[in-house]
Amino acid sequence: MKLRYTLFVGLAVSSIALAQGDDARKAIDALNRQFITACQNMDHHASAALWADDGVDLLPGNAPLIGKAKISAWLDSLTPQLQGGKMMYCTVDWQDIRIHGDVAYEWGINRQKIEFPPPKKAFEGEGKILLILKRQADGSWKIALESWTSK
Amino acid sequence: MKLRYTLFVGLAVSSIALAQGDDARKAIDALNRQFITACQNMDHHASAALWADDGVDLLPGNAPLIGKAKISAWLDSLTPQLQGGKMMYCTVDWQDIRIHGDVAYEWGINRQKIEFPPPKKAFEGEGKILLILKRQADGSWKIALESWTSK
């Protein structure tokens, strides 16, 4: 009887863990889609909304951007130089996604190309992107940290 | 009686969690010291030993290095160009260290300078370093991922 109970509790706990893992993966896949859609649309407001309040952005040539407010202001600062630009593509080919309870991390190859009316040259970027994601108090997943490294 | 027992169990569980957190922090501080010592000594064997078998290294100008064997081979490949060099300093000013169970991440500012016999110029580097650490099956903490972004 004890064995059967243990097995039952064991299976129940495993099932809950699996279901939570599935839910986390679904939420992270959804966040990744939002991340790409925001980039494709050059929608900085939508990009900023994906960040945790205490998020940190580590980008080449920039001092660390600490906190959603700073990250949001930096995204807004890009608007003038993107005037007239058209995002041809913005993709991330995720290579690995690891979930550990309320924390996850994922890395991949990010490619983007923005075309401008002549004579301004197109911008092409390729690099390795790493995101650390965290489940927030309200259950949503947000970006806690980004580190982007050139090709 | 039940309340007292609950309180006791609650306190015991909290104490275990705190002790585990303390232990994790001590182990991570030790790993950080080993990381710096290996860098200061340009001891690539000691650097490689800090990595998890499935670790991933994301460095500017390099394709992703996947697995300890690849990372170790890349470190070894640096040896000829460091011949005669003297590490003047190699430091990381950690800005944040977060521990979540068996996973931790930390980021900071990394500075290093290597001097060479003339006429070879000194190498000076400064960047933002991010490490994701994981407790391994044997209880040790190892580097699961590094992403380094130029200043």
PDB file of N, CA and C in Angstrom, chain B residues 27-52 56-57 59 71 74-75 87 89-94 106-112 127-133 141-148:
ATOM      1  N   ALA B  27      30.798  28.635  -3.143  1.00  0.00           N
ATOM      2  CA  ALA B  27      31.371  27.860  -4.259  1.00  0.00           C
ATOM      3  C   ALA B  27      31.557  28.762  -5.483  1.00  0.00           C
ATOM      4  N   ILE B  28      30.605  29.666  -5.711  1.00  0.00           N
ATOM      5  CA  ILE B  28      30.691  30.564  -6.878  1.00  0.00           C
ATOM      6  C   ILE B  28      31.810  31.587  -6.672  1.00  0.00           C
ATOM      7  N   ASP B  29      31.935  32.099  -5.449  1.00  0.00           N
ATOM      8  CA  ASP B  29      33.049  33.024  -5.161  1.00  0.00           C
ATOM      9  C   ASP B  29      34.394  32.326  -5.400  1.00  0.00           C
ATOM     10  N   ALA B  30      34.469  31.055  -5.004  1.00  0.00           N
ATOM     11  CA  ALA B  30      35.719  30.292  -5.199  1.00  0.00           C
ATOM     12  C   ALA B  30      35.983  30.109  -6.689  1.00  0.00           C
ATOM     13  N   LEU B  31      34.934  29.787  -7.443  1.00  0.00           N
ATOM     14  CA  LEU B  31      35.085  29.616  -8.893  1.00  0.00           C
ATOM     15  C   LEU B  31      35.552  30.929  -9.529  1.00  0.00           C
ATOM     16  N   ASN B  32      34.989  32.049  -9.071  1.00  0.00           N
ATOM     17  CA  ASN B  32      35.394  33.350  -9.625  1.00  0.00           C
ATOM     18  C   ASN B  32      36.868  33.637  -9.340  1.00  0.00           C
ATOM     19  N   ARG B  33      37.328  33.251  -8.147  1.00  0.00           N
ATOM     20  CA  ARG B  33      38.751  33.450  -7.828  1.00  0.00           C
ATOM     21  C   ARG B  33      39.623  32.573  -8.732  1.00  0.00           C
ATOM     22  N   GLN B  34      39.200  31.329  -8.956  1.00  0.00           N
ATOM     23  CA  GLN B  34      39.971  30.422  -9.830  1.00  0.00           C
ATOM     24  C   GLN B  34      39.985  30.948 -11.264  1.00  0.00           C
ATOM     25  N   PHE B  35      38.860  31.526 -11.681  1.00  0.00           N
ATOM     26  CA  PHE B  35      38.724  32.088 -13.033  1.00  0.00           C
ATOM     27  C   PHE B  35      39.761  33.194 -13.244  1.00  0.00           C
ATOM     28  N   ILE B  36      39.893  34.065 -12.242  1.00  0.00           N
ATOM     29  CA  ILE B  36      40.827  35.196 -12.328  1.00  0.00           C
ATOM     30  C   ILE B  36      42.277  34.720 -12.225  1.00  0.00           C
ATOM     31  N   THR B  37      42.523  33.800 -11.302  1.00  0.00           N
ATOM     32  CA  THR B  37      43.892  33.285 -11.141  1.00  0.00           C
ATOM     33  C   THR B  37      44.371  32.635 -12.439  1.00  0.00           C
ATOM     34  N   ALA B  38      43.500  31.840 -13.059  1.00  0.00           N
ATOM     35  CA  ALA B  38      43.865  31.172 -14.321  1.00  0.00           C
ATOM     36  C   ALA B  38      44.163  32.208 -15.402  1.00  0.00           C
ATOM     37  N   CYS B  39      43.351  33.283 -15.444  1.00  0.00           N
ATOM     38  CA  CYS B  39      43.558  34.342 -16.434  1.00  0.00           C
ATOM     39  C   CYS B  39      44.872  35.071 -16.168  1.00  0.00           C
ATOM     40  N   GLN B  40      45.116  35.417 -14.890  1.00  0.00           N
ATOM     41  CA  GLN B  40      46.346  36.134 -14.537  1.00  0.00           C
ATOM     42  C   GLN B  40      47.586  35.316 -14.888  1.00  0.00           C
ATOM     43  N   ASN B  41      47.481  33.997 -14.688  1.00  0.00           N
ATOM     44  CA  ASN B  41      48.623  33.121 -14.971  1.00  0.00           C
ATOM     45  C   ASN B  41      48.649  32.660 -16.431  1.00  0.00           C
ATOM     46  N   MET B  42      47.680  33.106 -17.221  1.00  0.00           N
ATOM     47  CA  MET B  42      47.521  32.630 -18.611  1.00  0.00           C
ATOM     48  C   MET B  42      47.598  31.106 -18.636  1.00  0.00           C
ATOM     49  N   ASP B  43      46.950  30.477 -17.660  1.00  0.00           N
ATOM     50  CA  ASP B  43      46.978  29.017 -17.497  1.00  0.00           C
ATOM     51  C   ASP B  43      45.718  28.437 -18.155  1.00  0.00           C
ATOM     52  N   HIS B  44      45.854  28.108 -19.418  1.00  0.00           N
ATOM     53  CA  HIS B  44      44.686  27.670 -20.188  1.00  0.00           C
ATOM     54  C   HIS B  44      44.131  26.336 -19.711  1.00  0.00           C
ATOM     55  N   HIS B  45      45.005  25.504 -19.165  1.00  0.00           N
ATOM     56  CA  HIS B  45      44.544  24.221 -18.633  1.00  0.00           C
ATOM     57  C   HIS B  45      43.624  24.479 -17.431  1.00  0.00           C
ATOM     58  N   ALA B  46      44.026  25.418 -16.566  1.00  0.00           N
ATOM     59  CA  ALA B  46      43.212  25.752 -15.390  1.00  0.00           C
ATOM     60  C   ALA B  46      41.903  26.425 -15.814  1.00  0.00           C
ATOM     61  N   SER B  47      41.961  27.254 -16.866  1.00  0.00           N
ATOM     62  CA  SER B  47      40.726  27.897 -17.368  1.00  0.00           C
ATOM     63  C   SER B  47      39.762  26.839 -17.889  1.00  0.00           C
ATOM     64  N   ALA B  48      40.276  25.907 -18.683  1.00  0.00           N
ATOM     65  CA  ALA B  48      39.427  24.873 -19.284  1.00  0.00           C
ATOM     66  C   ALA B  48      38.759  24.021 -18.216  1.00  0.00           C
ATOM     67  N   ALA B  49      39.464  23.807 -17.099  1.00  0.00           N
ATOM     68  CA  ALA B  49      38.944  22.938 -16.030  1.00  0.00           C
ATOM     69  C   ALA B  49      37.700  23.520 -15.360  1.00  0.00           C
ATOM     70  N   LEU B  50      37.457  24.816 -15.556  1.00  0.00           N
ATOM     71  CA  LEU B  50      36.302  25.450 -14.906  1.00  0.00           C
ATOM     72  C   LEU B  50      35.008  25.256 -15.694  1.00  0.00           C
ATOM     73  N   TRP B  51      35.134  24.679 -16.892  1.00  0.00           N
ATOM     74  CA  TRP B  51      33.963  24.546 -17.772  1.00  0.00           C
ATOM     75  C   TRP B  51      33.212  23.234 -17.588  1.00  0.00           C
ATOM     76  N   ALA B  52      31.870  23.312 -17.758  1.00  0.00           N
ATOM     77  CA  ALA B  52      31.044  22.109 -17.839  1.00  0.00           C
ATOM     78  C   ALA B  52      31.313  21.439 -19.184  1.00  0.00           C
ATOM     79  N   VAL B  56      29.192  26.416 -23.368  1.00  0.00           N
ATOM     80  CA  VAL B  56      29.163  27.148 -24.643  1.00  0.00           C
ATOM     81  C   VAL B  56      29.820  28.514 -24.436  1.00  0.00           C
ATOM     82  N   ASP B  57      30.741  28.868 -25.343  1.00  0.00           N
ATOM     83  CA  ASP B  57      31.473  30.128 -25.220  1.00  0.00           C
ATOM     84  C   ASP B  57      31.153  31.018 -26.431  1.00  0.00           C
ATOM     85  N   LEU B  59      32.035  34.387 -28.102  1.00  0.00           N
ATOM     86  CA  LEU B  59      33.058  35.437 -28.088  1.00  0.00           C
ATOM     87  C   LEU B  59      33.015  36.241 -29.384  1.00  0.00           C
ATOM     88  N   ILE B  71      36.293  24.423 -26.500  1.00  0.00           N
ATOM     89  CA  ILE B  71      36.742  25.605 -25.749  1.00  0.00           C
ATOM     90  C   ILE B  71      38.208  25.425 -25.352  1.00  0.00           C
ATOM     91  N   TRP B  74      40.454  25.866 -28.322  1.00  0.00           N
ATOM     92  CA  TRP B  74      40.578  27.287 -28.669  1.00  0.00           C
ATOM     93  C   TRP B  74      41.554  27.977 -27.708  1.00  0.00           C
ATOM     94  N   LEU B  75      41.441  27.682 -26.412  1.00  0.00           N
ATOM     95  CA  LEU B  75      42.367  28.267 -25.429  1.00  0.00           C
ATOM     96  C   LEU B  75      43.807  27.872 -25.771  1.00  0.00           C
ATOM     97  N   MET B  87      51.047  38.955 -18.420  1.00  0.00           N
ATOM     98  CA  MET B  87      49.737  39.492 -18.036  1.00  0.00           C
ATOM     99  C   MET B  87      49.959  40.562 -16.964  1.00  0.00           C
ATOM    100  N   TYR B  89      47.468  42.718 -15.875  1.00  0.00           N
ATOM    101  CA  TYR B  89      46.303  42.535 -14.984  1.00  0.00           C
ATOM    102  C   TYR B  89      45.192  41.835 -15.755  1.00  0.00           C
ATOM    103  N   CYS B  90      44.392  41.111 -15.020  1.00  0.00           N
ATOM    104  CA  CYS B  90      43.176  40.481 -15.552  1.00  0.00           C
ATOM    105  C   CYS B  90      42.176  40.523 -14.410  1.00  0.00           C
ATOM    106  N   THR B  91      41.155  41.334 -14.557  1.00  0.00           N
ATOM    107  CA  THR B  91      40.192  41.521 -13.464  1.00  0.00           C
ATOM    108  C   THR B  91      38.761  41.420 -13.982  1.00  0.00           C
ATOM    109  N   VAL B  92      37.868  41.046 -13.092  1.00  0.00           N
ATOM    110  CA  VAL B  92      36.431  41.176 -13.369  1.00  0.00           C
ATOM    111  C   VAL B  92      35.809  41.898 -12.177  1.00  0.00           C
ATOM    112  N   ASP B  93      35.146  43.004 -12.461  1.00  0.00           N
ATOM    113  CA  ASP B  93      34.410  43.737 -11.436  1.00  0.00           C
ATOM    114  C   ASP B  93      32.943  43.285 -11.551  1.00  0.00           C
ATOM    115  N   TRP B  94      32.609  42.249 -10.774  1.00  0.00           N
ATOM    116  CA  TRP B  94      31.254  41.682 -10.866  1.00  0.00           C
ATOM    117  C   TRP B  94      30.213  42.686 -10.397  1.00  0.00           C
ATOM    118  N   GLU B 106      25.963  35.720 -13.526  1.00  0.00           N
ATOM    119  CA  GLU B 106      26.672  36.886 -13.002  1.00  0.00           C
ATOM    120  C   GLU B 106      27.239  37.655 -14.183  1.00  0.00           C
ATOM    121  N   TRP B 107      27.267  38.978 -14.042  1.00  0.00           N
ATOM    122  CA  TRP B 107      27.872  39.773 -15.111  1.00  0.00           C
ATOM    123  C   TRP B 107      28.727  40.875 -14.486  1.00  0.00           C
ATOM    124  N   GLY B 108      29.706  41.318 -15.252  1.00  0.00           N
ATOM    125  CA  GLY B 108      30.605  42.346 -14.742  1.00  0.00           C
ATOM    126  C   GLY B 108      31.464  42.928 -15.838  1.00  0.00           C
ATOM    127  N   ILE B 109      32.412  43.748 -15.424  1.00  0.00           N
ATOM    128  CA  ILE B 109      33.327  44.395 -16.369  1.00  0.00           C
ATOM    129  C   ILE B 109      34.685  43.700 -16.271  1.00  0.00           C
ATOM    130  N   ASN B 110      35.147  43.220 -17.413  1.00  0.00           N
ATOM    131  CA  ASN B 110      36.414  42.494 -17.488  1.00  0.00           C
ATOM    132  C   ASN B 110      37.468  43.389 -18.142  1.00  0.00           C
ATOM    133  N   ARG B 111      38.630  43.467 -17.479  1.00  0.00           N
ATOM    134  CA  ARG B 111      39.748  44.263 -18.024  1.00  0.00           C
ATOM    135  C   ARG B 111      41.007  43.425 -18.008  1.00  0.00           C
ATOM    136  N   GLN B 112      41.747  43.494 -19.101  1.00  0.00           N
ATOM    137  CA  GLN B 112      43.037  42.815 -19.087  1.00  0.00           C
ATOM    138  C   GLN B 112      44.039  43.522 -19.980  1.00  0.00           C
ATOM    139  N   GLY B 127      35.683  44.670 -21.594  1.00  0.00           N
ATOM    140  CA  GLY B 127      34.363  44.279 -22.085  1.00  0.00           C
ATOM    141  C   GLY B 127      33.440  43.862 -20.958  1.00  0.00           C
ATOM    142  N   LYS B 128      32.243  43.530 -21.367  1.00  0.00           N
ATOM    143  CA  LYS B 128      31.215  43.094 -20.421  1.00  0.00           C
ATOM    144  C   LYS B 128      31.157  41.571 -20.488  1.00  0.00           C
ATOM    145  N   ILE B 129      31.346  40.946 -19.355  1.00  0.00           N
ATOM    146  CA  ILE B 129      31.361  39.487 -19.323  1.00  0.00           C
ATOM    147  C   ILE B 129      30.132  38.971 -18.587  1.00  0.00           C
ATOM    148  N   LEU B 130      29.530  37.926 -19.152  1.00  0.00           N
ATOM    149  CA  LEU B 130      28.399  37.259 -18.520  1.00  0.00           C
ATOM    150  C   LEU B 130      28.727  35.779 -18.403  1.00  0.00           C
ATOM    151  N   LEU B 131      28.554  35.231 -17.219  1.00  0.00           N
ATOM    152  CA  LEU B 131      28.712  33.781 -17.037  1.00  0.00           C
ATOM    153  C   LEU B 131      27.416  33.183 -16.502  1.00  0.00           C
ATOM    154  N   ILE B 132      27.025  32.045 -17.070  1.00  0.00           N
ATOM    155  CA  ILE B 132      25.968  31.234 -16.478  1.00  0.00           C
ATOM    156  C   ILE B 132      26.659  30.016 -15.880  1.00  0.00           C
ATOM    157  N   LEU B 133      26.378  29.769 -14.614  1.00  0.00           N
ATOM    158  CA  LEU B 133      27.030  28.675 -13.892  1.00  0.00           C
ATOM    159  C   LEU B 133      26.002  27.614 -13.531  1.00  0.00           C
ATOM    160  N   TRP B 141      30.403  23.494  -9.041  1.00  0.00           N
ATOM    161  CA  TRP B 141      29.831  24.494  -9.950  1.00  0.00           C
ATOM    162  C   TRP B 141      30.789  24.682 -11.131  1.00  0.00           C
ATOM    163  N   LYS B 142      30.211  24.719 -12.333  1.00  0.00           N
ATOM    164  CA  LYS B 142      31.023  24.898 -13.535  1.00  0.00           C
ATOM    165  C   LYS B 142      30.378  25.953 -14.434  1.00  0.00           C
ATOM    166  N   ILE B 143      31.169  26.452 -15.385  1.00  0.00           N
ATOM    167  CA  ILE B 143      30.659  27.441 -16.335  1.00  0.00           C
ATOM    168  C   ILE B 143      29.869  26.720 -17.429  1.00  0.00           C
ATOM    169  N   ALA B 144      28.600  27.090 -17.567  1.00  0.00           N
ATOM    170  CA  ALA B 144      27.746  26.493 -18.607  1.00  0.00           C
ATOM    171  C   ALA B 144      27.752  27.370 -19.855  1.00  0.00           C
ATOM    172  N   LEU B 145      27.959  28.671 -19.656  1.00  0.00           N
ATOM    173  CA  LEU B 145      27.915  29.586 -20.803  1.00  0.00           C
ATOM    174  C   LEU B 145      28.657  30.880 -20.474  1.00  0.00           C
ATOM    175  N   GLU B 146      29.438  31.355 -21.437  1.00  0.00           N
ATOM    176  CA  GLU B 146      30.077  32.674 -21.336  1.00  0.00           C
ATOM    177  C   GLU B 146      29.683  33.473 -22.554  1.00  0.00           C
ATOM    178  N   SER B 147      29.337  34.748 -22.336  1.00  0.00           N
ATOM    179  CA  SER B 147      29.137  35.666 -23.448  1.00  0.00           C
ATOM    180  C   SER B 147      29.922  36.921 -23.121  1.00  0.00           C
ATOM    181  N   TRP B 148      30.776  37.334 -24.039  1.00  0.00           N
ATOM    182  CA  TRP B 148      31.672  38.473 -23.802  1.00  0.00           C
ATOM    183  C   TRP B 148      31.410  39.506 -24.889  1.00  0.00           C
TER     184      TRP B 148
END
